[in-house]
Short mmCIF file of C-alpha atoms and ligand atoms in Angstrom, two decimals:
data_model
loop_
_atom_site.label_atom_id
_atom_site.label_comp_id
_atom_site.label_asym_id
_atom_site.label_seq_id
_atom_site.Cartn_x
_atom_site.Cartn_y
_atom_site.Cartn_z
CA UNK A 1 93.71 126.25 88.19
CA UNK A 2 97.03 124.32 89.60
CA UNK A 3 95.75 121.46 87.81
CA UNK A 4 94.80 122.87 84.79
CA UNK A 5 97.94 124.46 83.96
CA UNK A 6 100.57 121.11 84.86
CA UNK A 7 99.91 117.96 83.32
CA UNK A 8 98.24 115.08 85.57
CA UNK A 9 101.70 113.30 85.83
CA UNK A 10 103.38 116.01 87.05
CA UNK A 11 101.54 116.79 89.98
CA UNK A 12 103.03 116.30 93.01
CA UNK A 13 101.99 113.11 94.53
CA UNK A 14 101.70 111.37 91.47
CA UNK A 15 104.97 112.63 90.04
CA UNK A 16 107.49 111.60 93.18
CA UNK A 17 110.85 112.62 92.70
CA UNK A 18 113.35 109.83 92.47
CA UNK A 19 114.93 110.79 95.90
CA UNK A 20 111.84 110.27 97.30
CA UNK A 21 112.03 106.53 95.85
CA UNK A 22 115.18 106.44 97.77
CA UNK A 23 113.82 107.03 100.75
CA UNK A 24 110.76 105.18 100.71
CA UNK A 25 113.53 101.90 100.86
CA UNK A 26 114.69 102.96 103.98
CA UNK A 27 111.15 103.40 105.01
CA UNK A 28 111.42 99.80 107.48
CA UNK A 29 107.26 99.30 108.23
CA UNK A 30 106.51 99.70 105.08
CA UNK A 31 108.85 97.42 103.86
CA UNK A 32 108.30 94.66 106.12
CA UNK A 33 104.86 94.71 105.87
CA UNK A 34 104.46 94.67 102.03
CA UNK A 35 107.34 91.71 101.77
CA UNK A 36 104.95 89.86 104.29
CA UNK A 37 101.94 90.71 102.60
CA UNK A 38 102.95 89.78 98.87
CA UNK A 39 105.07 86.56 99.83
CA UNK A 40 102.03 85.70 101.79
CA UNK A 41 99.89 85.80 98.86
CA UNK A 42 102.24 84.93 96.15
CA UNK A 43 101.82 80.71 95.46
CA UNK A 44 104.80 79.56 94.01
CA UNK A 45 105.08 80.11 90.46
CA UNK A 46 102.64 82.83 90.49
CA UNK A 47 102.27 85.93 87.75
CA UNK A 48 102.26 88.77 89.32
CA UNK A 49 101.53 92.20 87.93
CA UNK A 50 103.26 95.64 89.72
CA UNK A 51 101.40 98.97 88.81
CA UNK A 52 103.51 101.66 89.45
CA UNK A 53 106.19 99.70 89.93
CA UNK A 54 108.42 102.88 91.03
CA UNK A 55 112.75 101.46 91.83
CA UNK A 56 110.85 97.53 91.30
CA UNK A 57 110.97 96.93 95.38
CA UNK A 58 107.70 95.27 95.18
CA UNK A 59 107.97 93.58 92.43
CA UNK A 60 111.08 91.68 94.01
CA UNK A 61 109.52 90.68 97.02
CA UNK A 62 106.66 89.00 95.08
CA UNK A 63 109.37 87.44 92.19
CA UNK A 64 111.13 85.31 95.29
CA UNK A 65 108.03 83.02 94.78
CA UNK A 66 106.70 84.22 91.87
CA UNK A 67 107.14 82.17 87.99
CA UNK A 68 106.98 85.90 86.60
CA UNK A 69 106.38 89.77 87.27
CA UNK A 70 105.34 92.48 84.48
CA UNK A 71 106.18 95.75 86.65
CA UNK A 72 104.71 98.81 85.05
CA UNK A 73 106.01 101.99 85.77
CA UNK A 74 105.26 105.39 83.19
CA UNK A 75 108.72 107.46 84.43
CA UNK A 76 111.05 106.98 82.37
CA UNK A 77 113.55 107.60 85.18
CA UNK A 78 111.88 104.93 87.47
CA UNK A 79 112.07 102.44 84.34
CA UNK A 80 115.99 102.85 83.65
CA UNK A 81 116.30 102.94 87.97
CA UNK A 82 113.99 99.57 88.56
CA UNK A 83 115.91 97.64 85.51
CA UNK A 84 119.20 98.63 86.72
CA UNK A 85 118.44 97.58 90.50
CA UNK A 86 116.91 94.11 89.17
CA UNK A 87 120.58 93.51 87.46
CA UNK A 88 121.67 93.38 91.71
CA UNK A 89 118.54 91.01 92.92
CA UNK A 90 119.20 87.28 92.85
CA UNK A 91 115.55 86.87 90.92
CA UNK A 92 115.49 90.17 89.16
CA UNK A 93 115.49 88.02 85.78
CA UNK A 94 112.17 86.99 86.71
CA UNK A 95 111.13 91.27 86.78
CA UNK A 96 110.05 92.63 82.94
CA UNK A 97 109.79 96.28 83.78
CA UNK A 98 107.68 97.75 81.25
CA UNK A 99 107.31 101.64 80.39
CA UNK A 100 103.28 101.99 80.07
CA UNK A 101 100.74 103.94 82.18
CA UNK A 102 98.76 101.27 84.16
CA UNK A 103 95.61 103.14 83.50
CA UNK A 104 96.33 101.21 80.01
CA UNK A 105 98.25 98.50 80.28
CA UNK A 106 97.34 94.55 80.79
CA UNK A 107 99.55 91.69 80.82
CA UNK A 108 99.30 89.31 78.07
CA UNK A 109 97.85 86.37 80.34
CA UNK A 110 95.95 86.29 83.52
CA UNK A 111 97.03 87.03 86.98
CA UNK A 112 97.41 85.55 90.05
CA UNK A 113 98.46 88.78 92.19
CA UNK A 114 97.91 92.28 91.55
CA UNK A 115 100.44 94.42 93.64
CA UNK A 116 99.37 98.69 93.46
CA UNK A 117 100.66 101.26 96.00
CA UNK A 118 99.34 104.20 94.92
CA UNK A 119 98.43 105.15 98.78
CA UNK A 120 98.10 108.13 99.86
CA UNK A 121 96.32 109.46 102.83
CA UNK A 122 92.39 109.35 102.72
CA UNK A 123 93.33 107.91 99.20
CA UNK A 124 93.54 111.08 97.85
CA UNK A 125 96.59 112.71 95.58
CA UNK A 126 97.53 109.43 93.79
CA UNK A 127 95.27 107.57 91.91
CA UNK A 128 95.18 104.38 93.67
CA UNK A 129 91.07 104.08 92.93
CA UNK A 130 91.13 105.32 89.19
CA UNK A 131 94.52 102.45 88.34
CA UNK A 132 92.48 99.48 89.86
CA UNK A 133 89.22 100.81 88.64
CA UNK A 134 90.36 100.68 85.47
CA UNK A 135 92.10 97.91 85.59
CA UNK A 136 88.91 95.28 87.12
CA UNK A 137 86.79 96.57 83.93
CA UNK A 138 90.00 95.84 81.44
CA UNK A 139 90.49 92.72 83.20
CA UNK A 140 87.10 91.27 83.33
CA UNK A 141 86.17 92.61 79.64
CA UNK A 142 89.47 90.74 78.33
CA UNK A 143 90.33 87.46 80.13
CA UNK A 144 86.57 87.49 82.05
CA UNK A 145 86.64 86.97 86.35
CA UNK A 146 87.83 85.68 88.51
CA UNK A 147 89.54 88.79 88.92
CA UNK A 148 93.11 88.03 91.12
CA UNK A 149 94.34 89.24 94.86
CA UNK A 150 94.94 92.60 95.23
CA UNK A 151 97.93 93.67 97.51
CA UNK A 152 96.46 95.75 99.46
CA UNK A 153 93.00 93.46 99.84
CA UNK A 154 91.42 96.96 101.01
CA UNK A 155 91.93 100.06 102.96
CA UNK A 156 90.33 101.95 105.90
CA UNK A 157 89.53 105.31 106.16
CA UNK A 158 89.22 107.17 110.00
CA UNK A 159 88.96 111.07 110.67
CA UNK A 160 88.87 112.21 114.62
CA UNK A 161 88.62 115.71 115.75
CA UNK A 162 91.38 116.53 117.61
CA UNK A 163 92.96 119.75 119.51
CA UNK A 164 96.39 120.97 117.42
CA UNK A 165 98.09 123.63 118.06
CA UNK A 166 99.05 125.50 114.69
CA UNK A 167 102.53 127.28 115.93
CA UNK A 168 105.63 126.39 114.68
CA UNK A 169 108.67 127.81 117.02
CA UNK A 170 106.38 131.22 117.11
CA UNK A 171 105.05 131.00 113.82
CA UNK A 172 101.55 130.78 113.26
CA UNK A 173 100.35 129.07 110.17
CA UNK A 174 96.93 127.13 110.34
CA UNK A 175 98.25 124.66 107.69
CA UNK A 176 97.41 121.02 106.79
CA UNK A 177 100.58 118.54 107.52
CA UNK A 178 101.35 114.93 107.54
CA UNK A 179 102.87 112.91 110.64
CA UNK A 180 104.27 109.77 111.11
CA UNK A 181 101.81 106.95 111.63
CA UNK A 182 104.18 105.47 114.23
CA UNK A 183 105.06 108.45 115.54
CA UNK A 184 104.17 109.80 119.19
CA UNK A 185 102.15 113.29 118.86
CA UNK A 186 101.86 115.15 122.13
CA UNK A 187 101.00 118.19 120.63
CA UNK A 188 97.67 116.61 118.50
CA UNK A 189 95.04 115.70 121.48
CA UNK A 190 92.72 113.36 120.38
CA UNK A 191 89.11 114.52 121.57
CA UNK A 192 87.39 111.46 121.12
CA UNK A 193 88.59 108.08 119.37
CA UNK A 194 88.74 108.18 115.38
CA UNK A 195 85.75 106.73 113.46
CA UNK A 196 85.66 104.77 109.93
CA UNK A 197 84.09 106.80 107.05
CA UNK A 198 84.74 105.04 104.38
CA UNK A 199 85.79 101.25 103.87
CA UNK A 200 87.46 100.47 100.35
CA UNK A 201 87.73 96.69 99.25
CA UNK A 202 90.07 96.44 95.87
CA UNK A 203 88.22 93.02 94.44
CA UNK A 204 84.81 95.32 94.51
CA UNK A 205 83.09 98.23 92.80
CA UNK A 206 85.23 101.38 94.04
CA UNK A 207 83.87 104.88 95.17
CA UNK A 208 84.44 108.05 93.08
CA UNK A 209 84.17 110.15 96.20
CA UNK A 210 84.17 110.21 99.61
CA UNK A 211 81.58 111.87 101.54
CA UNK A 212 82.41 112.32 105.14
CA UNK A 213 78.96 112.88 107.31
CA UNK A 214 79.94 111.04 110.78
CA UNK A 215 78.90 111.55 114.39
CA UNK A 216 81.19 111.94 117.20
CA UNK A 217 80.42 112.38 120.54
CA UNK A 218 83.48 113.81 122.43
CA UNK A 219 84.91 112.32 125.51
CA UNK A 220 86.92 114.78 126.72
CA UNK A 221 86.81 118.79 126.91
CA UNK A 222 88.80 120.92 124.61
CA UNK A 223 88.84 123.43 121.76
CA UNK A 224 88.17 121.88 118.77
CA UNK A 225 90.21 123.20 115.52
CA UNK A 226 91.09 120.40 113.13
CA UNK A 227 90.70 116.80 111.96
CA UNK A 228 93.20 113.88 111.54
CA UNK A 229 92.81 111.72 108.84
CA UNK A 230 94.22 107.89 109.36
CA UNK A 231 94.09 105.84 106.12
CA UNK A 232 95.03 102.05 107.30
CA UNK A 233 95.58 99.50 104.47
CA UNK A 234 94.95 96.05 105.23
CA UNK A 235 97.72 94.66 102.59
CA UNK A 236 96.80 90.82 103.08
CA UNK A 237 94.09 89.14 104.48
CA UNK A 238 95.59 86.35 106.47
CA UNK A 239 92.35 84.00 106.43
CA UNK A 240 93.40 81.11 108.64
CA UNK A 241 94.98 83.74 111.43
CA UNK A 242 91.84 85.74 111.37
CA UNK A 243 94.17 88.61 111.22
CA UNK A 244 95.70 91.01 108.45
CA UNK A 245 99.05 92.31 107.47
CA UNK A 246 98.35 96.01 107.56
CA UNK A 247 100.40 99.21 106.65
CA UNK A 248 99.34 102.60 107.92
CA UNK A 249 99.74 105.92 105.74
CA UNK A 250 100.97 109.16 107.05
CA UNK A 251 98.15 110.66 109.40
CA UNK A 252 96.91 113.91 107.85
CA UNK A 253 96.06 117.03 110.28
CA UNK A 254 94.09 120.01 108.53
CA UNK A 255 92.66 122.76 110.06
CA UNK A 256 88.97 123.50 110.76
CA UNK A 257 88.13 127.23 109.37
CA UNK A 258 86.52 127.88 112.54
CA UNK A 259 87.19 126.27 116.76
CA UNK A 260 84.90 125.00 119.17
CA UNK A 261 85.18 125.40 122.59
CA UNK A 262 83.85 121.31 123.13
CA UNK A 263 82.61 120.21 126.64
CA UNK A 264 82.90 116.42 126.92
CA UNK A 265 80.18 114.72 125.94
CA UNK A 266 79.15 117.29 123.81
CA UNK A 267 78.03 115.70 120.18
CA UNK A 268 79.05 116.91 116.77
CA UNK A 269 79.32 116.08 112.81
CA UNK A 270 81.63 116.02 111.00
CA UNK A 271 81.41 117.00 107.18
CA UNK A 272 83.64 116.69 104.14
CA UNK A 273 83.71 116.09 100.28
CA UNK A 274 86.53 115.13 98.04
CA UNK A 275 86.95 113.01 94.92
CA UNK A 276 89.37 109.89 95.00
CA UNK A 277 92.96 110.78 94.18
CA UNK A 278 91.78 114.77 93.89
CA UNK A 279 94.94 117.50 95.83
CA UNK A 280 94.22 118.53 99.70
CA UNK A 281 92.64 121.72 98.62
CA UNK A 282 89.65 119.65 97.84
CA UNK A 283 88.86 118.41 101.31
CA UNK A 284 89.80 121.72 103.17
CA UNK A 285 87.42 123.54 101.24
CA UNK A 286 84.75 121.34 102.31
CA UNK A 287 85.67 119.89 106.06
CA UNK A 288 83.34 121.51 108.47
CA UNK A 289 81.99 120.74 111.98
CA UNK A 290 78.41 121.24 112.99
CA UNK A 291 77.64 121.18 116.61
CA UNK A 292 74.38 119.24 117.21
CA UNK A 293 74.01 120.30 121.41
CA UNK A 294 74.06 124.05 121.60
CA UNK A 295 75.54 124.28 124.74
CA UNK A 296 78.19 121.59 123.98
CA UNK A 297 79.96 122.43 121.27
CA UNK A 298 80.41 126.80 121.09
CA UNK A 299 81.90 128.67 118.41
CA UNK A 300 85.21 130.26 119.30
CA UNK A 301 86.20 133.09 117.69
CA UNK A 302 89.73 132.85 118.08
CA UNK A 303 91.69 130.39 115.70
CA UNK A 304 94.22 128.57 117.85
CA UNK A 305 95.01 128.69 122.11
CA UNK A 306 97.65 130.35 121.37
CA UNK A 307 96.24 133.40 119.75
CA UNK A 308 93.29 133.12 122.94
CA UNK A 309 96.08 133.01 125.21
CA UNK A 310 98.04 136.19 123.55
CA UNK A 311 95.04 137.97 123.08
C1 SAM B 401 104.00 105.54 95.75
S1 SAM B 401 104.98 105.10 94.36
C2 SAM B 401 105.28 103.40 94.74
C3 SAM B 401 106.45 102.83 94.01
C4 SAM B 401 106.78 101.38 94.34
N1 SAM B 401 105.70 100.49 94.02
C5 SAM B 401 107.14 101.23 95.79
O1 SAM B 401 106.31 100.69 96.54
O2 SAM B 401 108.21 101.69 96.20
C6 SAM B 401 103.80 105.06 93.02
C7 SAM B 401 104.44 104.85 91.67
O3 SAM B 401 103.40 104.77 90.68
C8 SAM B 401 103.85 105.41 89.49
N2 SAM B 401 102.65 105.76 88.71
C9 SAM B 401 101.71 106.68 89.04
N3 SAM B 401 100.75 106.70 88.11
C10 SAM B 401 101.09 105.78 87.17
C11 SAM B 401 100.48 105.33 85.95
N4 SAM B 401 99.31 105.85 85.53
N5 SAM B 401 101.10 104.38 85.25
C12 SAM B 401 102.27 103.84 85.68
N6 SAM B 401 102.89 104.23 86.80
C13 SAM B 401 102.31 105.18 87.55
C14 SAM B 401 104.66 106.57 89.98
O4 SAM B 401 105.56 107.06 88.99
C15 SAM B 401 105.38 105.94 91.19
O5 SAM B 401 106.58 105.36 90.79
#
């Protein structure tokens, strides 16, 4: 219904408010580890194509090495914002920001280095799959293979069930939020170690959907009640290391419709559906847990401690 009613490029996480480009500067891992990642795989000289190029960040970390960068951004805000911040850069003459959706556009040669950070947790909300999608079958029809690097080279997708407590200074709201991926949270207890449902490589044929169907076996006791999603994006394959410059999104936390009163050891699945880049309300409608020992994993009929503990 949302969707239906506000046009695609409105929609929150694929329309982000230029405040929100502000911030994501001051956003320090995230920085560092795409400037590694692109000057690691940007030869000297190299072209270099940015899609959704957003305030042109990336784009100047790969033009320090690169011959030439076409950075593609469709908001018109972003485009006057990313041309007036390469005027500051020392190589922002080497930047062409261009006003085109990169669903469409191509440059007019071939690439070395495709830069796209369209990431959002469990690669949903932005339309990270759809851009490069798109772009491999434009590519390949038009200039033929081999098709370039992709920063990032691939991403990794984890859920673990965890114990959260859904109060917020007395409050209680059963709600899906985001923390830090850095971040120390007391308050989530991990039940068992996350697990990798989905593996995404950029340079390959890329999923339409994600279906979740994973078994977990918990290692400690608790009351089950939601899942964490961890989306970790390996931005640069560093080959000769044996090792990869990686950035992690923000973890996501939703809510289970129903807790389990889990004894360790106990075994479970996990099960959810959602399309690439679809909104949350796709993968709460379909996360569910089913116990698989009866004894191991009950029902609860309460929603959170808290409301056990008050009741
Ligand atoms: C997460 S931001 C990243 C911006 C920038 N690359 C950075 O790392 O700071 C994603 C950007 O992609 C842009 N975008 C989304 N869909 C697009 C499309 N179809 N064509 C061009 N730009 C798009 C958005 O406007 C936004 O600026």
């Amino acid at each position: 219904m949302f969707q239906q009613t506000i046009p695609d490029e409105h929609v929150l996480g694929q329309y982000i408010p230029l405040h929100y480009h502000y911030n994501m500067l001051l956003d320090q891992a995230r920085m560092s580890s795409f400037r590694d990642a692109i000057e690691y795989l940007t030869p000297p000289g190299a072209k270099v194509l940015d899609l959704g190029g957003g305030t042109g960040v990336l784009s100047h970390f790969a033009a320090s090495k690169a011959g030439h960068v076409w950075c593609v951004e469709r908001n018109p805000e972003l485009v006057r914002t990313a041309r007036r911040l390469m005027r500051h850069n020392p190589f922002g003459h080497r930047v062409e920001v261009i006003q085109a959706d990169a669903m469409e556009y191509l440059p007019p040669e071939p690439v070395d280095v495709v830069i796209c950070e369209m990431l959002h947790t469990g690669l949903m909300r932005e339309k990270q799959i759809q851009v490069i999608g798109s772009f491999q079958e434009r590519y390949l029809a038009h200039f033929g293979g081999p098709l370039p690097r992709f920063v990032p080279e691939a991403s990794l997708l984890a859920v673990q069930p965890v114990e959260q407590p859904f109060e917020f200074s007395g409050f209680s709201a059963p709600i899906p939020f985001f923390q830090d991926s850095g971040g120390n949270h007391e308050q989530t207890r991990g039940l068992c170690q996350p697990l990798v449902y989905a593996a995404v490589e950029y340079d390959r044929a890329l999923p339409e959907r994600f279906e979740g169907r994973t078994k977990f076996s918990m290692e400690r006791s608790g009351q089950l009640n939601a899942l964490r999603f961890i989306t970790k994006n390996l931005l640069a394959f560093q080959e000769s290391e044996g090792s990869a410059i990686e950035w992690s999104n923000q973890y996501l936390v939703v809510p289970l419709r129903q807790t389990f009163d889990v004894a360790a050891g106990a075994e479970i699945v996990v099960e959810f559906s959602y399309g690439a880049g679809c909104q949350l309300e796709e993968l709460l409608d379909s996360a569910q847990v089913i116990p698989l020992s009866q004894w191991g994993a009950i029902p609860s009929d309460r929603h959170t401690a808290a409301e056990r503990r008050a009741a």
